[in-house]
């Protein structure tokens, strides 16, 4: 069975401070990991995926298979980063069929 | 491009009734997945449709069923509604194997 754990329901940081949103996963195979974000009154949208190894809006996330973690980081928080963040794991069958499992989400609040 | 569209936006039903929710995928996408999001929780995977067939299913009872049409649009049907089925139902479309694009959801309230 696959599971995604986000231990913090709420994370409050001051503007300019570093941000780290924690995500741990449980899966016996080779998963694909994602971060999705939901800004106020907007739909859930992809922020980044581990296979892209890119930085989006200053955020990065590194897959650590030894610690089964995929923490989201940003060196300097901005007010516009305030949103709900979901870590997600995709475990597919052959043929590309996906079962994507989401964590419970962490609300990031950036204090001006 | 309107992206993923869902209808209706809100729905109120009574216990025991049946409901149908609809989803039009983003242009060019061929795969539709449905999720249930209870208050304060992350989205929970219900099932995924590709080429008009259910390809993957989460831990939901048979009361939850779906359909995908030749134009890739999809319906989610829930029979014998329970109070616990009250939630936001999200549709997500994608190309097979690519990241999900979500709609705004349908808020279902069962009384």
mmCIF file with all atom_site columns, C-alpha atoms in Angstrom:
data_model
loop_
_atom_site.group_PDB
_atom_site.id
_atom_site.type_symbol
_atom_site.label_atom_id
_atom_site.label_alt_id
_atom_site.label_comp_id
_atom_site.label_asym_id
_atom_site.label_entity_id
_atom_site.label_seq_id
_atom_site.pdbx_PDB_ins_code
_atom_site.Cartn_x
_atom_site.Cartn_y
_atom_site.Cartn_z
_atom_site.occupancy
_atom_site.B_iso_or_equiv
_atom_site.pdbx_formal_charge
_atom_site.auth_seq_id
_atom_site.auth_comp_id
_atom_site.auth_asym_id
_atom_site.auth_atom_id
_atom_site.pdbx_PDB_model_num
ATOM 1   C CA . UNK A 1 1   ? 0.000   0.000  0.000   1.00 0.00 ? 1   UNK A CA 1
ATOM 2   C CA . UNK A 1 2   ? 1.177   3.540  -0.669  1.00 0.00 ? 2   UNK A CA 1
ATOM 3   C CA . UNK A 1 3   ? 0.984   6.316  1.863   1.00 0.00 ? 3   UNK A CA 1
ATOM 4   C CA . UNK A 1 4   ? 2.010   9.969  2.024   1.00 0.00 ? 4   UNK A CA 1
ATOM 5   C CA . UNK A 1 5   ? 2.507   11.714 5.350   1.00 0.00 ? 5   UNK A CA 1
ATOM 6   C CA . UNK A 1 6   ? 2.633   15.462 5.858   1.00 0.00 ? 6   UNK A CA 1
ATOM 7   C CA . UNK A 1 7   ? 3.171   15.921 9.592   1.00 0.00 ? 7   UNK A CA 1
ATOM 8   C CA . UNK A 1 8   ? 2.356   19.642 9.787   1.00 0.00 ? 8   UNK A CA 1
ATOM 9   C CA . UNK A 1 9   ? -1.171  20.924 9.240   1.00 0.00 ? 9   UNK A CA 1
ATOM 10  C CA . UNK A 1 10  ? -0.013  24.529 9.514   1.00 0.00 ? 10  UNK A CA 1
ATOM 11  C CA . UNK A 1 11  ? 3.373   26.137 9.049   1.00 0.00 ? 11  UNK A CA 1
ATOM 12  C CA . UNK A 1 12  ? 3.788   29.827 9.799   1.00 0.00 ? 12  UNK A CA 1
ATOM 13  C CA . UNK A 1 13  ? 6.953   31.643 8.779   1.00 0.00 ? 13  UNK A CA 1
ATOM 14  C CA . UNK A 1 14  ? 7.964   35.268 8.443   1.00 0.00 ? 14  UNK A CA 1
ATOM 15  C CA . UNK A 1 15  ? 8.557   36.821 5.046   1.00 0.00 ? 15  UNK A CA 1
ATOM 16  C CA . UNK A 1 16  ? 12.168  36.263 4.038   1.00 0.00 ? 16  UNK A CA 1
ATOM 17  C CA . UNK A 1 17  ? 12.622  33.241 6.300   1.00 0.00 ? 17  UNK A CA 1
ATOM 18  C CA . UNK A 1 18  ? 13.429  29.789 4.903   1.00 0.00 ? 18  UNK A CA 1
ATOM 19  C CA . UNK A 1 19  ? 10.600  27.343 4.332   1.00 0.00 ? 19  UNK A CA 1
ATOM 20  C CA . UNK A 1 20  ? 10.612  23.567 4.586   1.00 0.00 ? 20  UNK A CA 1
ATOM 21  C CA . UNK A 1 21  ? 7.422   21.581 4.121   1.00 0.00 ? 21  UNK A CA 1
ATOM 22  C CA . UNK A 1 22  ? 7.899   17.974 5.134   1.00 0.00 ? 22  UNK A CA 1
ATOM 23  C CA . UNK A 1 23  ? 6.710   14.946 3.213   1.00 0.00 ? 23  UNK A CA 1
ATOM 24  C CA . UNK A 1 24  ? 7.421   11.292 3.883   1.00 0.00 ? 24  UNK A CA 1
ATOM 25  C CA . UNK A 1 25  ? 6.143   8.417  1.818   1.00 0.00 ? 25  UNK A CA 1
ATOM 26  C CA . UNK A 1 26  ? 5.694   4.697  2.039   1.00 0.00 ? 26  UNK A CA 1
ATOM 27  C CA . UNK A 1 27  ? 5.822   2.582  -1.108  1.00 0.00 ? 27  UNK A CA 1
ATOM 28  C CA . UNK A 1 28  ? 7.661   -0.602 -1.959  1.00 0.00 ? 28  UNK A CA 1
ATOM 29  C CA . UNK A 1 29  ? 8.375   0.237  -5.581  1.00 0.00 ? 29  UNK A CA 1
ATOM 30  C CA . UNK A 1 30  ? 9.837   3.241  -7.384  1.00 0.00 ? 30  UNK A CA 1
ATOM 31  C CA . UNK A 1 31  ? 7.370   6.075  -6.991  1.00 0.00 ? 31  UNK A CA 1
ATOM 32  C CA . UNK A 1 32  ? 7.055   9.372  -8.737  1.00 0.00 ? 32  UNK A CA 1
ATOM 33  C CA . UNK A 1 33  ? 6.665   12.271 -6.287  1.00 0.00 ? 33  UNK A CA 1
ATOM 34  C CA . UNK A 1 34  ? 4.924   15.581 -6.791  1.00 0.00 ? 34  UNK A CA 1
ATOM 35  C CA . UNK A 1 35  ? 4.063   18.758 -4.949  1.00 0.00 ? 35  UNK A CA 1
ATOM 36  C CA . UNK A 1 36  ? 0.688   20.313 -5.739  1.00 0.00 ? 36  UNK A CA 1
ATOM 37  C CA . UNK A 1 37  ? -0.390  23.745 -4.504  1.00 0.00 ? 37  UNK A CA 1
ATOM 38  C CA . UNK A 1 38  ? -3.751  25.394 -4.007  1.00 0.00 ? 38  UNK A CA 1
ATOM 39  C CA . UNK A 1 39  ? -3.803  29.176 -3.702  1.00 0.00 ? 39  UNK A CA 1
ATOM 40  C CA . UNK A 1 40  ? -6.831  30.886 -2.206  1.00 0.00 ? 40  UNK A CA 1
ATOM 41  C CA . UNK A 1 41  ? -9.890  30.503 -4.448  1.00 0.00 ? 41  UNK A CA 1
ATOM 42  C CA . UNK A 1 42  ? -7.914  28.676 -7.129  1.00 0.00 ? 42  UNK A CA 1
ATOM 43  C CA . UNK A 1 43  ? -7.856  25.082 -8.233  1.00 0.00 ? 43  UNK A CA 1
ATOM 44  C CA . UNK A 1 44  ? -5.266  22.536 -7.196  1.00 0.00 ? 44  UNK A CA 1
ATOM 45  C CA . UNK A 1 45  ? -2.282  22.761 -9.527  1.00 0.00 ? 45  UNK A CA 1
ATOM 46  C CA . UNK A 1 46  ? 1.070   21.089 -10.023 1.00 0.00 ? 46  UNK A CA 1
ATOM 47  C CA . UNK A 1 47  ? 4.015   22.887 -8.456  1.00 0.00 ? 47  UNK A CA 1
ATOM 48  C CA . UNK A 1 48  ? 6.820   20.478 -9.265  1.00 0.00 ? 48  UNK A CA 1
ATOM 49  C CA . UNK A 1 49  ? 7.685   16.821 -9.836  1.00 0.00 ? 49  UNK A CA 1
ATOM 50  C CA . UNK A 1 50  ? 10.837  15.068 -8.724  1.00 0.00 ? 50  UNK A CA 1
ATOM 51  C CA . UNK A 1 51  ? 11.842  13.745 -12.145 1.00 0.00 ? 51  UNK A CA 1
ATOM 52  C CA . UNK A 1 52  ? 12.020  17.300 -13.519 1.00 0.00 ? 52  UNK A CA 1
ATOM 53  C CA . UNK A 1 53  ? 14.604  18.319 -10.929 1.00 0.00 ? 53  UNK A CA 1
ATOM 54  C CA . UNK A 1 54  ? 13.714  21.958 -11.522 1.00 0.00 ? 54  UNK A CA 1
ATOM 55  C CA . UNK A 1 55  ? 12.997  24.960 -9.344  1.00 0.00 ? 55  UNK A CA 1
ATOM 56  C CA . UNK A 1 56  ? 9.525   26.464 -9.624  1.00 0.00 ? 56  UNK A CA 1
ATOM 57  C CA . UNK A 1 57  ? 8.778   29.844 -7.999  1.00 0.00 ? 57  UNK A CA 1
ATOM 58  C CA . UNK A 1 58  ? 11.985  29.361 -6.016  1.00 0.00 ? 58  UNK A CA 1
ATOM 59  C CA . UNK A 1 59  ? 10.866  26.021 -4.582  1.00 0.00 ? 59  UNK A CA 1
ATOM 60  C CA . UNK A 1 60  ? 12.909  22.838 -4.847  1.00 0.00 ? 60  UNK A CA 1
ATOM 61  C CA . UNK A 1 61  ? 12.364  19.308 -3.616  1.00 0.00 ? 61  UNK A CA 1
ATOM 62  C CA . UNK A 1 62  ? 14.809  16.429 -3.531  1.00 0.00 ? 62  UNK A CA 1
ATOM 63  C CA . UNK A 1 63  ? 13.760  12.814 -3.405  1.00 0.00 ? 63  UNK A CA 1
ATOM 64  C CA . UNK A 1 64  ? 15.634  10.997 -0.644  1.00 0.00 ? 64  UNK A CA 1
ATOM 65  C CA . UNK A 1 65  ? 14.975  7.310  -1.128  1.00 0.00 ? 65  UNK A CA 1
ATOM 66  C CA . UNK A 1 66  ? 16.938  6.332  1.973   1.00 0.00 ? 66  UNK A CA 1
ATOM 67  C CA . UNK A 1 67  ? 14.744  8.483  4.214   1.00 0.00 ? 67  UNK A CA 1
ATOM 68  C CA . UNK A 1 68  ? 11.682  8.072  1.944   1.00 0.00 ? 68  UNK A CA 1
ATOM 69  C CA . UNK A 1 69  ? 11.218  11.825 1.997   1.00 0.00 ? 69  UNK A CA 1
ATOM 70  C CA . UNK A 1 70  ? 10.423  14.548 -0.515  1.00 0.00 ? 70  UNK A CA 1
ATOM 71  C CA . UNK A 1 71  ? 10.585  17.781 1.458   1.00 0.00 ? 71  UNK A CA 1
ATOM 72  C CA . UNK A 1 72  ? 9.732   21.073 -0.260  1.00 0.00 ? 72  UNK A CA 1
ATOM 73  C CA . UNK A 1 73  ? 12.124  23.944 0.366   1.00 0.00 ? 73  UNK A CA 1
ATOM 74  C CA . UNK A 1 74  ? 12.471  27.618 -0.401  1.00 0.00 ? 74  UNK A CA 1
ATOM 75  C CA . UNK A 1 75  ? 15.261  29.793 0.952   1.00 0.00 ? 75  UNK A CA 1
ATOM 76  C CA . UNK A 1 76  ? 13.239  33.020 1.325   1.00 0.00 ? 76  UNK A CA 1
ATOM 77  C CA . UNK A 1 77  ? 9.472   32.937 1.797   1.00 0.00 ? 77  UNK A CA 1
ATOM 78  C CA . UNK A 1 78  ? 7.277   35.470 0.006   1.00 0.00 ? 78  UNK A CA 1
ATOM 79  C CA . UNK A 1 79  ? 3.764   36.523 0.978   1.00 0.00 ? 79  UNK A CA 1
ATOM 80  C CA . UNK A 1 80  ? 2.420   35.095 -2.293  1.00 0.00 ? 80  UNK A CA 1
ATOM 81  C CA . UNK A 1 81  ? 3.635   31.653 -1.209  1.00 0.00 ? 81  UNK A CA 1
ATOM 82  C CA . UNK A 1 82  ? 0.799   31.451 1.315   1.00 0.00 ? 82  UNK A CA 1
ATOM 83  C CA . UNK A 1 83  ? -1.282  28.488 0.165   1.00 0.00 ? 83  UNK A CA 1
ATOM 84  C CA . UNK A 1 84  ? -2.164  24.861 0.820   1.00 0.00 ? 84  UNK A CA 1
ATOM 85  C CA . UNK A 1 85  ? 0.537   22.426 -0.255  1.00 0.00 ? 85  UNK A CA 1
ATOM 86  C CA . UNK A 1 86  ? -0.029  18.747 -0.966  1.00 0.00 ? 86  UNK A CA 1
ATOM 87  C CA . UNK A 1 87  ? 2.621   16.121 -1.450  1.00 0.00 ? 87  UNK A CA 1
ATOM 88  C CA . UNK A 1 88  ? 1.567   13.328 -3.785  1.00 0.00 ? 88  UNK A CA 1
ATOM 89  C CA . UNK A 1 89  ? 2.883   9.941  -4.873  1.00 0.00 ? 89  UNK A CA 1
ATOM 90  C CA . UNK A 1 90  ? 2.114   8.286  -8.181  1.00 0.00 ? 90  UNK A CA 1
ATOM 91  C CA . UNK A 1 91  ? 2.379   4.521  -8.353  1.00 0.00 ? 91  UNK A CA 1
ATOM 92  C CA . UNK A 1 92  ? 1.526   3.262  -11.764 1.00 0.00 ? 92  UNK A CA 1
ATOM 93  C CA . UNK A 1 93  ? 0.685   -0.036 -13.294 1.00 0.00 ? 93  UNK A CA 1
ATOM 94  C CA . UNK A 1 94  ? 2.271   -1.031 -16.541 1.00 0.00 ? 94  UNK A CA 1
ATOM 95  C CA . UNK A 1 95  ? 0.797   1.008  -19.323 1.00 0.00 ? 95  UNK A CA 1
ATOM 96  C CA . UNK A 1 96  ? 1.085   4.253  -17.406 1.00 0.00 ? 96  UNK A CA 1
ATOM 97  C CA . UNK A 1 97  ? -2.141  3.986  -15.401 1.00 0.00 ? 97  UNK A CA 1
ATOM 98  C CA . UNK A 1 98  ? -1.708  6.135  -12.316 1.00 0.00 ? 98  UNK A CA 1
ATOM 99  C CA . UNK A 1 99  ? -2.976  5.887  -8.812  1.00 0.00 ? 99  UNK A CA 1
ATOM 100 C CA . UNK A 1 100 ? -1.984  9.159  -7.202  1.00 0.00 ? 100 UNK A CA 1
ATOM 101 C CA . UNK A 1 101 ? -2.049  9.281  -3.411  1.00 0.00 ? 101 UNK A CA 1
ATOM 102 C CA . UNK A 1 102 ? -2.111  12.661 -1.683  1.00 0.00 ? 102 UNK A CA 1
ATOM 103 C CA . UNK A 1 103 ? -1.054  13.680 1.778   1.00 0.00 ? 103 UNK A CA 1
ATOM 104 C CA . UNK A 1 104 ? -3.379  15.616 4.066   1.00 0.00 ? 104 UNK A CA 1
ATOM 105 C CA . UNK A 1 105 ? -1.745  18.899 3.142   1.00 0.00 ? 105 UNK A CA 1
ATOM 106 C CA . UNK A 1 106 ? 0.149   21.662 4.921   1.00 0.00 ? 106 UNK A CA 1
ATOM 107 C CA . UNK A 1 107 ? -1.123  25.194 5.039   1.00 0.00 ? 107 UNK A CA 1
ATOM 108 C CA . UNK A 1 108 ? 1.753   27.632 4.628   1.00 0.00 ? 108 UNK A CA 1
ATOM 109 C CA . UNK A 1 109 ? 1.169   31.031 6.123   1.00 0.00 ? 109 UNK A CA 1
ATOM 110 C CA . UNK A 1 110 ? 3.767   33.704 5.378   1.00 0.00 ? 110 UNK A CA 1
ATOM 111 C CA . UNK A 1 111 ? 3.609   36.535 7.870   1.00 0.00 ? 111 UNK A CA 1
ATOM 112 C CA . UNK A 1 112 ? 4.490   39.981 6.469   1.00 0.00 ? 112 UNK A CA 1
ATOM 113 C CA . UNK B 2 1   ? -8.600  26.644 -23.228 1.00 0.00 ? 1   UNK B CA 1
ATOM 114 C CA . UNK B 2 2   ? -11.062 26.360 -20.344 1.00 0.00 ? 2   UNK B CA 1
ATOM 115 C CA . UNK B 2 3   ? -9.085  23.625 -18.665 1.00 0.00 ? 3   UNK B CA 1
ATOM 116 C CA . UNK B 2 4   ? -10.939 20.953 -16.722 1.00 0.00 ? 4   UNK B CA 1
ATOM 117 C CA . UNK B 2 5   ? -14.584 21.835 -16.177 1.00 0.00 ? 5   UNK B CA 1
ATOM 118 C CA . UNK B 2 6   ? -16.938 20.187 -13.712 1.00 0.00 ? 6   UNK B CA 1
ATOM 119 C CA . UNK B 2 7   ? -20.686 20.441 -13.235 1.00 0.00 ? 7   UNK B CA 1
ATOM 120 C CA . UNK B 2 8   ? -22.581 21.192 -11.183 1.00 0.00 ? 8   UNK B CA 1
ATOM 121 C CA . UNK B 2 9   ? -20.557 23.319 -8.763  1.00 0.00 ? 9   UNK B CA 1
ATOM 122 C CA . UNK B 2 10  ? -22.822 22.533 -5.819  1.00 0.00 ? 10  UNK B CA 1
ATOM 123 C CA . UNK B 2 11  ? -25.370 19.817 -5.162  1.00 0.00 ? 11  UNK B CA 1
ATOM 124 C CA . UNK B 2 12  ? -27.610 18.889 -2.251  1.00 0.00 ? 12  UNK B CA 1
ATOM 125 C CA . UNK B 2 13  ? -29.046 15.370 -2.068  1.00 0.00 ? 13  UNK B CA 1
ATOM 126 C CA . UNK B 2 14  ? -30.895 13.262 0.469   1.00 0.00 ? 14  UNK B CA 1
ATOM 127 C CA . UNK B 2 15  ? -29.647 9.995  1.953   1.00 0.00 ? 15  UNK B CA 1
ATOM 128 C CA . UNK B 2 16  ? -30.429 7.057  -0.298  1.00 0.00 ? 16  UNK B CA 1
ATOM 129 C CA . UNK B 2 17  ? -30.588 9.108  -3.466  1.00 0.00 ? 17  UNK B CA 1
ATOM 130 C CA . UNK B 2 18  ? -28.305 8.778  -6.455  1.00 0.00 ? 18  UNK B CA 1
ATOM 131 C CA . UNK B 2 19  ? -26.100 11.490 -7.949  1.00 0.00 ? 19  UNK B CA 1
ATOM 132 C CA . UNK B 2 20  ? -24.211 12.035 -11.212 1.00 0.00 ? 20  UNK B CA 1
ATOM 133 C CA . UNK B 2 21  ? -21.292 14.425 -11.486 1.00 0.00 ? 21  UNK B CA 1
ATOM 134 C CA . UNK B 2 22  ? -19.793 15.459 -14.799 1.00 0.00 ? 22  UNK B CA 1
ATOM 135 C CA . UNK B 2 23  ? -16.324 16.361 -16.004 1.00 0.00 ? 23  UNK B CA 1
ATOM 136 C CA . UNK B 2 24  ? -14.871 17.666 -19.262 1.00 0.00 ? 24  UNK B CA 1
ATOM 137 C CA . UNK B 2 25  ? -11.129 17.208 -19.512 1.00 0.00 ? 25  UNK B CA 1
ATOM 138 C CA . UNK B 2 26  ? -8.593  19.760 -20.612 1.00 0.00 ? 26  UNK B CA 1
ATOM 139 C CA . UNK B 2 27  ? -8.271  19.895 -24.380 1.00 0.00 ? 27  UNK B CA 1
ATOM 140 C CA . UNK B 2 28  ? -5.881  17.227 -25.611 1.00 0.00 ? 28  UNK B CA 1
ATOM 141 C CA . UNK B 2 29  ? -6.124  15.060 -22.500 1.00 0.00 ? 29  UNK B CA 1
ATOM 142 C CA . UNK B 2 30  ? -7.319  11.475 -22.753 1.00 0.00 ? 30  UNK B CA 1
ATOM 143 C CA . UNK B 2 31  ? -7.352  10.302 -19.133 1.00 0.00 ? 31  UNK B CA 1
ATOM 144 C CA . UNK B 2 32  ? -9.733  11.272 -16.338 1.00 0.00 ? 32  UNK B CA 1
ATOM 145 C CA . UNK B 2 33  ? -9.338  10.574 -12.634 1.00 0.00 ? 33  UNK B CA 1
ATOM 146 C CA . UNK B 2 34  ? -11.822 11.262 -9.848  1.00 0.00 ? 34  UNK B CA 1
ATOM 147 C CA . UNK B 2 35  ? -10.994 12.192 -6.271  1.00 0.00 ? 35  UNK B CA 1
ATOM 148 C CA . UNK B 2 36  ? -13.013 12.723 -3.111  1.00 0.00 ? 36  UNK B CA 1
ATOM 149 C CA . UNK B 2 37  ? -11.831 15.432 -0.726  1.00 0.00 ? 37  UNK B CA 1
ATOM 150 C CA . UNK B 2 38  ? -13.403 15.547 2.703   1.00 0.00 ? 38  UNK B CA 1
ATOM 151 C CA . UNK B 2 39  ? -13.023 18.678 4.825   1.00 0.00 ? 39  UNK B CA 1
ATOM 152 C CA . UNK B 2 40  ? -9.484  19.017 6.146   1.00 0.00 ? 40  UNK B CA 1
ATOM 153 C CA . UNK B 2 41  ? -8.221  16.034 4.184   1.00 0.00 ? 41  UNK B CA 1
ATOM 154 C CA . UNK B 2 42  ? -6.225  15.525 1.018   1.00 0.00 ? 42  UNK B CA 1
ATOM 155 C CA . UNK B 2 43  ? -7.856  14.238 -2.149  1.00 0.00 ? 43  UNK B CA 1
ATOM 156 C CA . UNK B 2 44  ? -8.597  10.501 -2.035  1.00 0.00 ? 44  UNK B CA 1
ATOM 157 C CA . UNK B 2 45  ? -8.312  8.554  -5.306  1.00 0.00 ? 45  UNK B CA 1
ATOM 158 C CA . UNK B 2 46  ? -11.573 6.990  -6.474  1.00 0.00 ? 46  UNK B CA 1
ATOM 159 C CA . UNK B 2 47  ? -10.740 5.726  -9.965  1.00 0.00 ? 47  UNK B CA 1
ATOM 160 C CA . UNK B 2 48  ? -9.085  6.493  -13.287 1.00 0.00 ? 48  UNK B CA 1
ATOM 161 C CA . UNK B 2 49  ? -10.547 6.122  -16.784 1.00 0.00 ? 49  UNK B CA 1
ATOM 162 C CA . UNK B 2 50  ? -8.663  5.720  -20.031 1.00 0.00 ? 50  UNK B CA 1
ATOM 163 C CA . UNK B 2 51  ? -10.071 4.614  -23.381 1.00 0.00 ? 51  UNK B CA 1
ATOM 164 C CA . UNK B 2 52  ? -13.519 4.385  -21.801 1.00 0.00 ? 52  UNK B CA 1
ATOM 165 C CA . UNK B 2 53  ? -12.430 1.765  -19.284 1.00 0.00 ? 53  UNK B CA 1
ATOM 166 C CA . UNK B 2 54  ? -11.705 1.912  -15.559 1.00 0.00 ? 54  UNK B CA 1
ATOM 167 C CA . UNK B 2 55  ? -7.962  1.315  -15.265 1.00 0.00 ? 55  UNK B CA 1
ATOM 168 C CA . UNK B 2 56  ? -7.234  1.892  -11.601 1.00 0.00 ? 56  UNK B CA 1
ATOM 169 C CA . UNK B 2 57  ? -9.490  2.008  -8.546  1.00 0.00 ? 57  UNK B CA 1
ATOM 170 C CA . UNK B 2 58  ? -9.032  3.201  -5.001  1.00 0.00 ? 58  UNK B CA 1
ATOM 171 C CA . UNK B 2 59  ? -10.670 1.876  -1.833  1.00 0.00 ? 59  UNK B CA 1
ATOM 172 C CA . UNK B 2 60  ? -14.211 2.943  -2.593  1.00 0.00 ? 60  UNK B CA 1
ATOM 173 C CA . UNK B 2 61  ? -17.307 0.724  -2.558  1.00 0.00 ? 61  UNK B CA 1
ATOM 174 C CA . UNK B 2 62  ? -19.169 -0.351 -5.670  1.00 0.00 ? 62  UNK B CA 1
ATOM 175 C CA . UNK B 2 63  ? -21.701 2.397  -4.990  1.00 0.00 ? 63  UNK B CA 1
ATOM 176 C CA . UNK B 2 64  ? -19.163 4.596  -6.737  1.00 0.00 ? 64  UNK B CA 1
ATOM 177 C CA . UNK B 2 65  ? -19.094 4.002  -10.461 1.00 0.00 ? 65  UNK B CA 1
ATOM 178 C CA . UNK B 2 66  ? -18.044 5.936  -13.486 1.00 0.00 ? 66  UNK B CA 1
ATOM 179 C CA . UNK B 2 67  ? -18.034 6.228  -17.188 1.00 0.00 ? 67  UNK B CA 1
ATOM 180 C CA . UNK B 2 68  ? -15.861 7.778  -19.860 1.00 0.00 ? 68  UNK B CA 1
ATOM 181 C CA . UNK B 2 69  ? -17.285 8.790  -23.201 1.00 0.00 ? 69  UNK B CA 1
ATOM 182 C CA . UNK B 2 70  ? -15.625 8.727  -26.638 1.00 0.00 ? 70  UNK B CA 1
ATOM 183 C CA . UNK B 2 71  ? -14.959 12.477 -26.358 1.00 0.00 ? 71  UNK B CA 1
ATOM 184 C CA . UNK B 2 72  ? -13.007 11.733 -23.126 1.00 0.00 ? 72  UNK B CA 1
ATOM 185 C CA . UNK B 2 73  ? -15.541 13.419 -20.852 1.00 0.00 ? 73  UNK B CA 1
ATOM 186 C CA . UNK B 2 74  ? -16.519 11.485 -17.774 1.00 0.00 ? 74  UNK B CA 1
ATOM 187 C CA . UNK B 2 75  ? -19.249 10.967 -15.201 1.00 0.00 ? 75  UNK B CA 1
ATOM 188 C CA . UNK B 2 76  ? -19.051 9.871  -11.587 1.00 0.00 ? 76  UNK B CA 1
ATOM 189 C CA . UNK B 2 77  ? -22.141 8.145  -10.217 1.00 0.00 ? 77  UNK B CA 1
ATOM 190 C CA . UNK B 2 78  ? -22.790 7.506  -6.555  1.00 0.00 ? 78  UNK B CA 1
ATOM 191 C CA . UNK B 2 79  ? -25.740 5.329  -5.528  1.00 0.00 ? 79  UNK B CA 1
ATOM 192 C CA . UNK B 2 80  ? -27.475 4.989  -2.177  1.00 0.00 ? 80  UNK B CA 1
ATOM 193 C CA . UNK B 2 81  ? -25.929 8.166  -0.829  1.00 0.00 ? 81  UNK B CA 1
ATOM 194 C CA . UNK B 2 82  ? -24.716 8.239  2.761   1.00 0.00 ? 82  UNK B CA 1
ATOM 195 C CA . UNK B 2 83  ? -24.093 11.263 4.964   1.00 0.00 ? 83  UNK B CA 1
ATOM 196 C CA . UNK B 2 84  ? -20.395 10.383 4.791   1.00 0.00 ? 84  UNK B CA 1
ATOM 197 C CA . UNK B 2 85  ? -20.378 10.920 1.033   1.00 0.00 ? 85  UNK B CA 1
ATOM 198 C CA . UNK B 2 86  ? -20.605 14.662 1.628   1.00 0.00 ? 86  UNK B CA 1
ATOM 199 C CA . UNK B 2 87  ? -17.379 16.061 0.211   1.00 0.00 ? 87  UNK B CA 1
ATOM 200 C CA . UNK B 2 88  ? -15.745 17.977 -2.610  1.00 0.00 ? 88  UNK B CA 1
ATOM 201 C CA . UNK B 2 89  ? -15.413 15.757 -5.668  1.00 0.00 ? 89  UNK B CA 1
ATOM 202 C CA . UNK B 2 90  ? -12.499 16.619 -7.901  1.00 0.00 ? 90  UNK B CA 1
ATOM 203 C CA . UNK B 2 91  ? -11.956 15.593 -11.471 1.00 0.00 ? 91  UNK B CA 1
ATOM 204 C CA . UNK B 2 92  ? -8.444  15.598 -12.902 1.00 0.00 ? 92  UNK B CA 1
ATOM 205 C CA . UNK B 2 93  ? -7.412  15.048 -16.473 1.00 0.00 ? 93  UNK B CA 1
ATOM 206 C CA . UNK B 2 94  ? -4.059  14.198 -17.983 1.00 0.00 ? 94  UNK B CA 1
ATOM 207 C CA . UNK B 2 95  ? -2.324  12.517 -20.824 1.00 0.00 ? 95  UNK B CA 1
ATOM 208 C CA . UNK B 2 96  ? -1.633  8.951  -19.742 1.00 0.00 ? 96  UNK B CA 1
ATOM 209 C CA . UNK B 2 97  ? 1.281   9.010  -17.322 1.00 0.00 ? 97  UNK B CA 1
ATOM 210 C CA . UNK B 2 98  ? 1.609   12.792 -17.102 1.00 0.00 ? 98  UNK B CA 1
ATOM 211 C CA . UNK B 2 99  ? 0.762   15.116 -14.159 1.00 0.00 ? 99  UNK B CA 1
ATOM 212 C CA . UNK B 2 100 ? -2.829  15.852 -13.244 1.00 0.00 ? 100 UNK B CA 1
ATOM 213 C CA . UNK B 2 101 ? -4.796  18.987 -14.113 1.00 0.00 ? 101 UNK B CA 1
ATOM 214 C CA . UNK B 2 102 ? -7.672  19.553 -11.716 1.00 0.00 ? 102 UNK B CA 1
ATOM 215 C CA . UNK B 2 103 ? -11.092 21.090 -12.051 1.00 0.00 ? 103 UNK B CA 1
ATOM 216 C CA . UNK B 2 104 ? -12.669 23.305 -9.413  1.00 0.00 ? 104 UNK B CA 1
ATOM 217 C CA . UNK B 2 105 ? -14.720 20.457 -8.031  1.00 0.00 ? 105 UNK B CA 1
ATOM 218 C CA . UNK B 2 106 ? -18.338 19.716 -7.200  1.00 0.00 ? 106 UNK B CA 1
ATOM 219 C CA . UNK B 2 107 ? -19.391 20.268 -3.605  1.00 0.00 ? 107 UNK B CA 1
ATOM 220 C CA . UNK B 2 108 ? -21.846 17.483 -2.662  1.00 0.00 ? 108 UNK B CA 1
ATOM 221 C CA . UNK B 2 109 ? -23.893 17.780 0.508   1.00 0.00 ? 109 UNK B CA 1
ATOM 222 C CA . UNK B 2 110 ? -25.958 14.788 1.630   1.00 0.00 ? 110 UNK B CA 1
ATOM 223 C CA . UNK B 2 111 ? -28.684 15.520 4.181   1.00 0.00 ? 111 UNK B CA 1
#
